[in-house]
Structures are given as structure tokens and as C-alpha cells.
């Protein structure tokens, strides 16, 4: 079983760790700016993007591309989490300390909030769309959907970026992670919103001042990411209980 460690303050405030937090802030900001921006742009260009299949495809592609870049540019510095649910899953799998993971969360949430306010400013005050369940979909159904799709995301992160046996697959990890997010948005977007990322939901909620059903996008992704971390780390990874490296997966 992987060792889950709380961590030490001196390690969490090392130069490498601070660089990792900055990298997470920047990558999350860029991801949320592009992802939310694509939804704003499509809303501006169409009368009702929420019911338009082309809008769903456009937003899914934008998120997939943006996440591919966000993970790639931070991978060698912070591991490219860009998502509190990913960080949570990695912490439960013994890949990052709890304390350092909390600072990752702060950086990710701040990046998402700054991105959302920047979008509000540069678009002339257009509405910032928030995640919400679709018509006829209950809150519990939304949570279950978010658990499933976030499990898929974090499982993909483990398989392509974390597992020591990944070999050459590690070189395509950002692509695989971007693809699974895009595919999950196509599958779950009309039902749960397809968040998989508490920061992606939190930034727009803060900027818009609308936290309706916001809890869904914390409970679902954290449960899904946590289960994926526990399953993959306990079933597929052989652990030697080596000391944790705070700045890496």
C-alpha cells in the first residue's frame, strides 16, 4: 500500500516547491482562460450554444487542446496537475504530500479565479458561464457522472504519467490526458457539465457570483479522483516506500 505523508513545511516552501506552485497557477490560468473563453465565444456567436451539438464539440476540443498544453508546460516543474482532483488522487496514491498538495490547490484555485475575472474584463463584461446539471438531471446523477469521468481522467494520469512502468507511453501523457478530458466533456457535458476539475468550476462561480449546485463539482471530482488514485496505486504500482519528492508526481 502506498505511503500517504503529510509532509514538512520546509519541504513545501523549498525553491522547487514554490516554482511548482507558480507553474500550477500559470497552467491552470491558461487552461481555464481557454476553456471558459471557448464557451463565452460560442455563446456570443450563437443564439443558444447550450443546445447546439456543434457548441459542445467546440468546447470539448478547446478544453482538450488547452489541457494538453497546460500539462505539457508544467510537467517538468510541478507535474502538470492543473486540477485539485488530480492532486488529491496523487496524494492518496502517495505521489505528493498532503501539505504540498494543499498549496497546489491554492495555486490552482487562484489561477482559475484570475482567469475568469480576466475573461470578464477582456470580453466587456459578458456573462461567465458556470457548470450546471442539464434539464432533467438530478444532483445525485450529476455527482455520479462526475465521479465516473474524473475517475477516468485520474486513472489516465496514473497510467501515462505516474506508473514507473509507463515506458514510452509517458511521452504522450499530455495528449492522452487532453483526449480523455475532451471525450468526457462530449459524453457528460449535456448532463453534468463535464467538469472533472473543481478549479475549473470554482473560478467561473467566483467571477459570476453564482454557486448554485457548486458542491457537485467538488464532491464528484474528488471522489472520482481519490478512488482512481487508490485503485491504481494499490493494484498496479509496486511500492518501495521511497521518500516522496514534493516537486514531482
PDB file of C-alpha atoms in Angstrom:
ATOM      1  CA  UNK A   1       0.000   0.000   0.000  1.00  0.00           C
ATOM      2  CA  UNK A   2       1.386   3.478  -0.853  1.00  0.00           C
ATOM      3  CA  UNK A   3       2.605   5.697   1.956  1.00  0.00           C
ATOM      4  CA  UNK A   4       0.415   8.773   2.437  1.00  0.00           C
ATOM      5  CA  UNK A   5       2.524  11.504   4.025  1.00  0.00           C
ATOM      6  CA  UNK A   6       1.525  14.867   5.491  1.00  0.00           C
ATOM      7  CA  UNK A   7       4.857  16.483   4.615  1.00  0.00           C
ATOM      8  CA  UNK A   8       7.043  19.167   6.197  1.00  0.00           C
ATOM      9  CA  UNK A   9       6.838  22.947   5.961  1.00  0.00           C
ATOM     10  CA  UNK A  10      10.488  23.314   4.947  1.00  0.00           C
ATOM     11  CA  UNK A  11       9.924  20.928   2.047  1.00  0.00           C
ATOM     12  CA  UNK A  12       6.673  22.621   0.990  1.00  0.00           C
ATOM     13  CA  UNK A  13       8.385  26.017   0.974  1.00  0.00           C
ATOM     14  CA  UNK A  14      11.544  24.975  -0.837  1.00  0.00           C
ATOM     15  CA  UNK A  15      12.533  26.805  -4.014  1.00  0.00           C
ATOM     16  CA  UNK A  16      11.463  23.828  -6.128  1.00  0.00           C
ATOM     17  CA  UNK A  17       8.076  23.688  -4.415  1.00  0.00           C
ATOM     18  CA  UNK A  18       7.443  27.416  -4.869  1.00  0.00           C
ATOM     19  CA  UNK A  19       8.316  27.104  -8.553  1.00  0.00           C
ATOM     20  CA  UNK A  20       5.838  24.213  -8.746  1.00  0.00           C
ATOM     21  CA  UNK A  21       3.063  26.373  -7.237  1.00  0.00           C
ATOM     22  CA  UNK A  22       3.764  29.151  -9.730  1.00  0.00           C
ATOM     23  CA  UNK A  23       3.702  26.616 -12.566  1.00  0.00           C
ATOM     24  CA  UNK A  24       0.345  25.256 -11.373  1.00  0.00           C
ATOM     25  CA  UNK A  25      -1.054  28.790 -11.128  1.00  0.00           C
ATOM     26  CA  UNK A  26       0.032  29.677 -14.659  1.00  0.00           C
ATOM     27  CA  UNK A  27      -1.068  26.393 -16.235  1.00  0.00           C
ATOM     28  CA  UNK A  28      -4.476  26.456 -14.536  1.00  0.00           C
ATOM     29  CA  UNK A  29      -4.944  30.097 -15.525  1.00  0.00           C
ATOM     30  CA  UNK A  30      -4.187  29.313 -19.172  1.00  0.00           C
ATOM     31  CA  UNK A  31      -6.401  26.219 -19.170  1.00  0.00           C
ATOM     32  CA  UNK A  32      -9.399  27.954 -17.592  1.00  0.00           C
ATOM     33  CA  UNK A  33      -8.956  31.059 -19.754  1.00  0.00           C
ATOM     34  CA  UNK A  34      -9.052  28.972 -22.938  1.00  0.00           C
ATOM     35  CA  UNK A  35     -11.748  26.566 -21.740  1.00  0.00           C
ATOM     36  CA  UNK A  36     -14.174  29.119 -20.322  1.00  0.00           C
ATOM     37  CA  UNK A  37     -13.249  31.530 -23.101  1.00  0.00           C
ATOM     38  CA  UNK A  38     -14.326  28.992 -25.720  1.00  0.00           C
ATOM     39  CA  UNK A  39     -17.751  28.739 -24.075  1.00  0.00           C
ATOM     40  CA  UNK A  40     -18.094  32.535 -23.910  1.00  0.00           C
ATOM     41  CA  UNK A  41     -17.048  32.883 -27.544  1.00  0.00           C
ATOM     42  CA  UNK A  42     -19.529  30.294 -28.728  1.00  0.00           C
ATOM     43  CA  UNK A  43     -22.317  31.875 -26.691  1.00  0.00           C
ATOM     44  CA  UNK A  44     -21.538  35.188 -28.377  1.00  0.00           C
ATOM     45  CA  UNK A  45     -21.544  33.699 -31.874  1.00  0.00           C
ATOM     46  CA  UNK A  46     -24.705  31.624 -31.499  1.00  0.00           C
ATOM     47  CA  UNK A  47     -28.162  32.136 -30.075  1.00  0.00           C
ATOM     48  CA  UNK A  48     -28.215  29.030 -27.867  1.00  0.00           C
ATOM     49  CA  UNK A  49     -24.910  27.197 -27.635  1.00  0.00           C
ATOM     50  CA  UNK A  50     -26.147  25.085 -24.734  1.00  0.00           C
ATOM     51  CA  UNK A  51     -28.454  23.153 -27.062  1.00  0.00           C
ATOM     52  CA  UNK A  52     -26.193  23.164 -30.107  1.00  0.00           C
ATOM     53  CA  UNK A  53     -24.179  19.968 -30.747  1.00  0.00           C
ATOM     54  CA  UNK A  54     -21.522  21.978 -32.589  1.00  0.00           C
ATOM     55  CA  UNK A  55     -21.046  24.099 -29.487  1.00  0.00           C
ATOM     56  CA  UNK A  56     -20.446  21.022 -27.368  1.00  0.00           C
ATOM     57  CA  UNK A  57     -17.819  19.749 -29.816  1.00  0.00           C
ATOM     58  CA  UNK A  58     -16.101  23.130 -29.987  1.00  0.00           C
ATOM     59  CA  UNK A  59     -15.910  23.458 -26.198  1.00  0.00           C
ATOM     60  CA  UNK A  60     -14.694  19.868 -25.781  1.00  0.00           C
ATOM     61  CA  UNK A  61     -11.952  20.350 -28.374  1.00  0.00           C
ATOM     62  CA  UNK A  62     -10.886  23.654 -26.803  1.00  0.00           C
ATOM     63  CA  UNK A  63     -10.618  22.079 -23.361  1.00  0.00           C
ATOM     64  CA  UNK A  64      -8.709  19.089 -24.693  1.00  0.00           C
ATOM     65  CA  UNK A  65      -6.199  21.254 -26.564  1.00  0.00           C
ATOM     66  CA  UNK A  66      -5.802  23.689 -23.683  1.00  0.00           C
ATOM     67  CA  UNK A  67      -5.231  20.936 -21.139  1.00  0.00           C
ATOM     68  CA  UNK A  68      -2.676  19.244 -23.391  1.00  0.00           C
ATOM     69  CA  UNK A  69      -0.679  22.485 -23.444  1.00  0.00           C
ATOM     70  CA  UNK A  70      -1.228  23.265 -19.735  1.00  0.00           C
ATOM     71  CA  UNK A  71       0.012  19.831 -18.653  1.00  0.00           C
ATOM     72  CA  UNK A  72       2.949  19.930 -21.059  1.00  0.00           C
ATOM     73  CA  UNK A  73       4.318  23.292 -19.949  1.00  0.00           C
ATOM     74  CA  UNK A  74       4.144  22.415 -16.233  1.00  0.00           C
ATOM     75  CA  UNK A  75       5.051  18.722 -16.378  1.00  0.00           C
ATOM     76  CA  UNK A  76       8.773  19.186 -15.735  1.00  0.00           C
ATOM     77  CA  UNK A  77       8.205  21.721 -12.944  1.00  0.00           C
ATOM     78  CA  UNK A  78       5.149  20.694 -10.939  1.00  0.00           C
ATOM     79  CA  UNK A  79       3.986  17.533 -12.677  1.00  0.00           C
ATOM     80  CA  UNK A  80       1.243  19.428 -14.506  1.00  0.00           C
ATOM     81  CA  UNK A  81      -1.705  18.602 -12.277  1.00  0.00           C
ATOM     82  CA  UNK A  82      -3.847  21.651 -13.250  1.00  0.00           C
ATOM     83  CA  UNK A  83      -6.696  20.149 -11.222  1.00  0.00           C
ATOM     84  CA  UNK A  84      -7.360  19.712  -7.471  1.00  0.00           C
ATOM     85  CA  UNK A  85      -8.926  16.297  -8.166  1.00  0.00           C
ATOM     86  CA  UNK A  86      -5.719  15.108  -9.839  1.00  0.00           C
ATOM     87  CA  UNK A  87      -3.658  16.431  -6.930  1.00  0.00           C
ATOM     88  CA  UNK A  88      -5.999  14.701  -4.461  1.00  0.00           C
ATOM     89  CA  UNK A  89      -5.755  11.398  -6.316  1.00  0.00           C
ATOM     90  CA  UNK A  90      -1.967  11.638  -6.400  1.00  0.00           C
ATOM     91  CA  UNK A  91      -1.832  12.468  -2.679  1.00  0.00           C
ATOM     92  CA  UNK A  92      -3.923   9.413  -1.793  1.00  0.00           C
ATOM     93  CA  UNK A  93      -1.621   7.353  -4.004  1.00  0.00           C
ATOM     94  CA  UNK A  94       1.452   8.578  -2.126  1.00  0.00           C
ATOM     95  CA  UNK A  95       2.804  10.589  -5.049  1.00  0.00           C
ATOM     96  CA  UNK A  96       2.721  14.001  -3.334  1.00  0.00           C
ATOM     97  CA  UNK A  97       2.499  15.062   0.301  1.00  0.00           C
ATOM     98  CA  UNK A  98      -0.798  16.313   1.715  1.00  0.00           C
ATOM     99  CA  UNK A  99       0.728  19.672   2.707  1.00  0.00           C
ATOM    100  CA  UNK A 100       2.274  20.340  -0.691  1.00  0.00           C
ATOM    101  CA  UNK A 101      -0.985  19.208  -2.298  1.00  0.00           C
ATOM    102  CA  UNK A 102      -2.880  21.868  -0.327  1.00  0.00           C
ATOM    103  CA  UNK A 103      -0.584  24.543  -1.718  1.00  0.00           C
ATOM    104  CA  UNK A 104      -1.162  23.101  -5.197  1.00  0.00           C
ATOM    105  CA  UNK A 105      -4.893  23.549  -4.581  1.00  0.00           C
ATOM    106  CA  UNK A 106      -4.429  27.187  -3.604  1.00  0.00           C
ATOM    107  CA  UNK A 107      -2.370  27.868  -6.728  1.00  0.00           C
ATOM    108  CA  UNK A 108      -4.883  26.088  -8.971  1.00  0.00           C
ATOM    109  CA  UNK A 109      -7.892  27.858  -7.492  1.00  0.00           C
ATOM    110  CA  UNK A 110      -6.199  31.251  -7.719  1.00  0.00           C
ATOM    111  CA  UNK A 111      -5.262  30.598 -11.336  1.00  0.00           C
ATOM    112  CA  UNK A 112      -8.863  29.720 -12.181  1.00  0.00           C
ATOM    113  CA  UNK A 113     -10.253  32.789 -10.411  1.00  0.00           C
ATOM    114  CA  UNK A 114      -7.792  35.167 -12.082  1.00  0.00           C
ATOM    115  CA  UNK A 115      -8.525  33.626 -15.495  1.00  0.00           C
ATOM    116  CA  UNK A 116     -12.270  34.040 -15.006  1.00  0.00           C
ATOM    117  CA  UNK A 117     -12.008  37.686 -13.934  1.00  0.00           C
ATOM    118  CA  UNK A 118      -9.657  38.395 -16.839  1.00  0.00           C
ATOM    119  CA  UNK A 119     -12.248  36.929 -19.223  1.00  0.00           C
ATOM    120  CA  UNK A 120     -14.923  39.135 -17.693  1.00  0.00           C
ATOM    121  CA  UNK A 121     -12.755  42.209 -18.287  1.00  0.00           C
ATOM    122  CA  UNK A 122     -11.488  41.462 -21.798  1.00  0.00           C
ATOM    123  CA  UNK A 123     -14.931  40.414 -23.092  1.00  0.00           C
ATOM    124  CA  UNK A 124     -16.558  43.629 -21.939  1.00  0.00           C
ATOM    125  CA  UNK A 125     -18.427  42.091 -19.037  1.00  0.00           C
ATOM    126  CA  UNK A 126     -20.042  39.164 -20.830  1.00  0.00           C
ATOM    127  CA  UNK A 127     -21.574  36.521 -18.583  1.00  0.00           C
ATOM    128  CA  UNK A 128     -19.139  33.925 -17.298  1.00  0.00           C
ATOM    129  CA  UNK A 129     -20.804  30.514 -17.780  1.00  0.00           C
ATOM    130  CA  UNK A 130     -20.759  28.163 -14.818  1.00  0.00           C
ATOM    131  CA  UNK A 131     -21.081  24.398 -14.653  1.00  0.00           C
ATOM    132  CA  UNK A 132     -24.608  23.165 -14.063  1.00  0.00           C
ATOM    133  CA  UNK A 133     -26.535  19.923 -14.455  1.00  0.00           C
ATOM    134  CA  UNK A 134     -28.718  19.600 -17.526  1.00  0.00           C
ATOM    135  CA  UNK A 135     -32.505  19.710 -17.602  1.00  0.00           C
ATOM    136  CA  UNK A 136     -33.988  16.572 -16.106  1.00  0.00           C
ATOM    137  CA  UNK A 137     -30.719  15.581 -14.425  1.00  0.00           C
ATOM    138  CA  UNK A 138     -30.695  15.426 -10.627  1.00  0.00           C
ATOM    139  CA  UNK A 139     -27.869  16.452  -8.337  1.00  0.00           C
ATOM    140  CA  UNK A 140     -27.056  12.855  -7.395  1.00  0.00           C
ATOM    141  CA  UNK A 141     -26.922  11.855 -11.048  1.00  0.00           C
ATOM    142  CA  UNK A 142     -24.590  14.770 -11.654  1.00  0.00           C
ATOM    143  CA  UNK A 143     -22.316  13.674  -8.812  1.00  0.00           C
ATOM    144  CA  UNK A 144     -22.203  10.090 -10.094  1.00  0.00           C
ATOM    145  CA  UNK A 145     -21.338  11.265 -13.598  1.00  0.00           C
ATOM    146  CA  UNK A 146     -18.563  13.493 -12.260  1.00  0.00           C
ATOM    147  CA  UNK A 147     -17.215  10.580 -10.193  1.00  0.00           C
ATOM    148  CA  UNK A 148     -17.063   8.345 -13.261  1.00  0.00           C
ATOM    149  CA  UNK A 149     -15.464  10.810 -15.673  1.00  0.00           C
ATOM    150  CA  UNK A 150     -12.965  12.085 -13.106  1.00  0.00           C
ATOM    151  CA  UNK A 151     -12.025   8.509 -12.279  1.00  0.00           C
ATOM    152  CA  UNK A 152     -11.235   8.087 -15.980  1.00  0.00           C
ATOM    153  CA  UNK A 153      -9.132  11.240 -16.019  1.00  0.00           C
ATOM    154  CA  UNK A 154      -7.042  10.447 -12.923  1.00  0.00           C
ATOM    155  CA  UNK A 155      -6.665   6.803 -13.938  1.00  0.00           C
ATOM    156  CA  UNK A 156      -5.276   8.053 -17.258  1.00  0.00           C
ATOM    157  CA  UNK A 157      -2.856  10.353 -15.413  1.00  0.00           C
ATOM    158  CA  UNK A 158      -1.562   7.428 -13.372  1.00  0.00           C
ATOM    159  CA  UNK A 159      -1.264   5.090 -16.340  1.00  0.00           C
ATOM    160  CA  UNK A 160       0.504   7.518 -18.660  1.00  0.00           C
ATOM    161  CA  UNK A 161       2.410   9.889 -16.367  1.00  0.00           C
ATOM    162  CA  UNK A 162       2.917   8.244 -12.971  1.00  0.00           C
ATOM    163  CA  UNK A 163       3.358   4.491 -13.348  1.00  0.00           C
ATOM    164  CA  UNK A 164       7.108   3.646 -13.364  1.00  0.00           C
ATOM    165  CA  UNK A 165       6.361   1.000 -15.992  1.00  0.00           C
ATOM    166  CA  UNK A 166       4.860   3.532 -18.420  1.00  0.00           C
ATOM    167  CA  UNK A 167       7.935   3.479 -20.674  1.00  0.00           C
ATOM    168  CA  UNK A 168       7.453   5.310 -23.944  1.00  0.00           C
ATOM    169  CA  UNK A 169       3.790   5.980 -23.135  1.00  0.00           C
ATOM    170  CA  UNK A 170       4.987   8.779 -20.845  1.00  0.00           C
ATOM    171  CA  UNK A 171       5.883  10.903 -23.866  1.00  0.00           C
ATOM    172  CA  UNK A 172       2.235  11.102 -24.917  1.00  0.00           C
ATOM    173  CA  UNK A 173       0.826  11.602 -21.417  1.00  0.00           C
ATOM    174  CA  UNK A 174      -0.316  15.216 -22.009  1.00  0.00           C
ATOM    175  CA  UNK A 175      -2.036  14.165 -25.236  1.00  0.00           C
ATOM    176  CA  UNK A 176      -3.801  11.244 -23.563  1.00  0.00           C
ATOM    177  CA  UNK A 177      -4.900  13.466 -20.671  1.00  0.00           C
ATOM    178  CA  UNK A 178      -6.221  16.122 -23.060  1.00  0.00           C
ATOM    179  CA  UNK A 179      -8.045  13.478 -25.113  1.00  0.00           C
ATOM    180  CA  UNK A 180      -9.802  11.902 -22.120  1.00  0.00           C
ATOM    181  CA  UNK A 181     -10.992  15.310 -20.932  1.00  0.00           C
ATOM    182  CA  UNK A 182     -12.328  16.202 -24.383  1.00  0.00           C
ATOM    183  CA  UNK A 183     -14.052  12.823 -24.719  1.00  0.00           C
ATOM    184  CA  UNK A 184     -15.580  13.080 -21.245  1.00  0.00           C
ATOM    185  CA  UNK A 185     -16.953  16.545 -21.979  1.00  0.00           C
ATOM    186  CA  UNK A 186     -18.610  15.178 -25.114  1.00  0.00           C
ATOM    187  CA  UNK A 187     -20.129  12.345 -23.082  1.00  0.00           C
ATOM    188  CA  UNK A 188     -21.134  14.187 -19.900  1.00  0.00           C
ATOM    189  CA  UNK A 189     -21.343  17.857 -20.885  1.00  0.00           C
ATOM    190  CA  UNK A 190     -25.103  17.921 -21.551  1.00  0.00           C
ATOM    191  CA  UNK A 191     -25.807  16.062 -18.307  1.00  0.00           C
ATOM    192  CA  UNK A 192     -23.408  17.082 -15.516  1.00  0.00           C
ATOM    193  CA  UNK A 193     -21.484  19.827 -17.287  1.00  0.00           C
ATOM    194  CA  UNK A 194     -18.382  17.648 -17.641  1.00  0.00           C
ATOM    195  CA  UNK A 195     -16.200  19.471 -15.125  1.00  0.00           C
ATOM    196  CA  UNK A 196     -13.811  16.852 -13.668  1.00  0.00           C
ATOM    197  CA  UNK A 197     -11.982  19.800 -12.122  1.00  0.00           C
ATOM    198  CA  UNK A 198     -13.062  21.761  -9.019  1.00  0.00           C
ATOM    199  CA  UNK A 199     -10.827  24.690 -10.014  1.00  0.00           C
ATOM    200  CA  UNK A 200     -12.400  24.862 -13.489  1.00  0.00           C
ATOM    201  CA  UNK A 201     -15.813  25.157 -11.807  1.00  0.00           C
ATOM    202  CA  UNK A 202     -14.681  27.387  -8.933  1.00  0.00           C
ATOM    203  CA  UNK A 203     -13.179  30.221 -10.991  1.00  0.00           C
ATOM    204  CA  UNK A 204     -16.325  30.962 -13.023  1.00  0.00           C
ATOM    205  CA  UNK A 205     -18.510  30.572  -9.909  1.00  0.00           C
ATOM    206  CA  UNK A 206     -16.480  33.242  -8.097  1.00  0.00           C
ATOM    207  CA  UNK A 207     -16.399  35.603 -11.089  1.00  0.00           C
ATOM    208  CA  UNK A 208     -20.142  35.252 -11.700  1.00  0.00           C
ATOM    209  CA  UNK A 209     -21.133  35.135  -8.043  1.00  0.00           C
ATOM    210  CA  UNK A 210     -23.247  32.068  -8.781  1.00  0.00           C
ATOM    211  CA  UNK A 211     -22.558  28.985  -6.641  1.00  0.00           C
ATOM    212  CA  UNK A 212     -25.762  27.100  -7.462  1.00  0.00           C
ATOM    213  CA  UNK A 213     -25.127  23.353  -7.092  1.00  0.00           C
ATOM    214  CA  UNK A 214     -21.413  24.128  -6.924  1.00  0.00           C
ATOM    215  CA  UNK A 215     -20.867  21.360  -4.360  1.00  0.00           C
ATOM    216  CA  UNK A 216     -21.427  18.791  -7.114  1.00  0.00           C
ATOM    217  CA  UNK A 217     -18.166  19.860  -8.756  1.00  0.00           C
ATOM    218  CA  UNK A 218     -16.173  19.278  -5.602  1.00  0.00           C
ATOM    219  CA  UNK A 219     -17.758  16.094  -4.285  1.00  0.00           C
ATOM    220  CA  UNK A 220     -17.892  14.258  -7.625  1.00  0.00           C
ATOM    221  CA  UNK A 221     -14.379  15.001  -8.915  1.00  0.00           C
ATOM    222  CA  UNK A 222     -12.688  14.492  -5.538  1.00  0.00           C
ATOM    223  CA  UNK A 223     -14.392  11.144  -5.004  1.00  0.00           C
ATOM    224  CA  UNK A 224     -13.626  10.004  -8.544  1.00  0.00           C
ATOM    225  CA  UNK A 225     -10.029  11.195  -8.427  1.00  0.00           C
ATOM    226  CA  UNK A 226      -9.464   9.741  -4.972  1.00  0.00           C
ATOM    227  CA  UNK A 227     -10.818   6.319  -5.904  1.00  0.00           C
ATOM    228  CA  UNK A 228      -8.710   6.257  -9.078  1.00  0.00           C
ATOM    229  CA  UNK A 229      -5.599   7.116  -7.079  1.00  0.00           C
ATOM    230  CA  UNK A 230      -6.237   4.404  -4.524  1.00  0.00           C
ATOM    231  CA  UNK A 231      -7.105   1.760  -7.116  1.00  0.00           C
ATOM    232  CA  UNK A 232      -4.202   2.366  -9.462  1.00  0.00           C
ATOM    233  CA  UNK A 233      -1.580   2.887  -6.770  1.00  0.00           C
ATOM    234  CA  UNK A 234      -2.606  -0.190  -4.789  1.00  0.00           C
ATOM    235  CA  UNK A 235      -3.289  -2.584  -7.658  1.00  0.00           C
ATOM    236  CA  UNK A 236      -0.819  -1.681 -10.389  1.00  0.00           C
ATOM    237  CA  UNK A 237       2.176   0.077  -8.836  1.00  0.00           C
ATOM    238  CA  UNK A 238       4.844  -1.710  -6.790  1.00  0.00           C
ATOM    239  CA  UNK A 239       5.884   0.478  -3.867  1.00  0.00           C
ATOM    240  CA  UNK A 240       9.296   0.580  -2.203  1.00  0.00           C
ATOM    241  CA  UNK A 241       8.221   3.312   0.242  1.00  0.00           C
ATOM    242  CA  UNK A 242      10.869   5.687  -1.052  1.00  0.00           C
ATOM    243  CA  UNK A 243      10.827   9.284   0.246  1.00  0.00           C
ATOM    244  CA  UNK A 244       8.313  11.497  -1.509  1.00  0.00           C
ATOM    245  CA  UNK A 245       9.557  14.128  -3.924  1.00  0.00           C
ATOM    246  CA  UNK A 246       7.402  17.207  -3.450  1.00  0.00           C
ATOM    247  CA  UNK A 247       8.002  18.726  -6.859  1.00  0.00           C
ATOM    248  CA  UNK A 248       7.258  15.640  -8.915  1.00  0.00           C
ATOM    249  CA  UNK A 249       4.419  13.166  -9.470  1.00  0.00           C
TER     250      UNK A 249
END
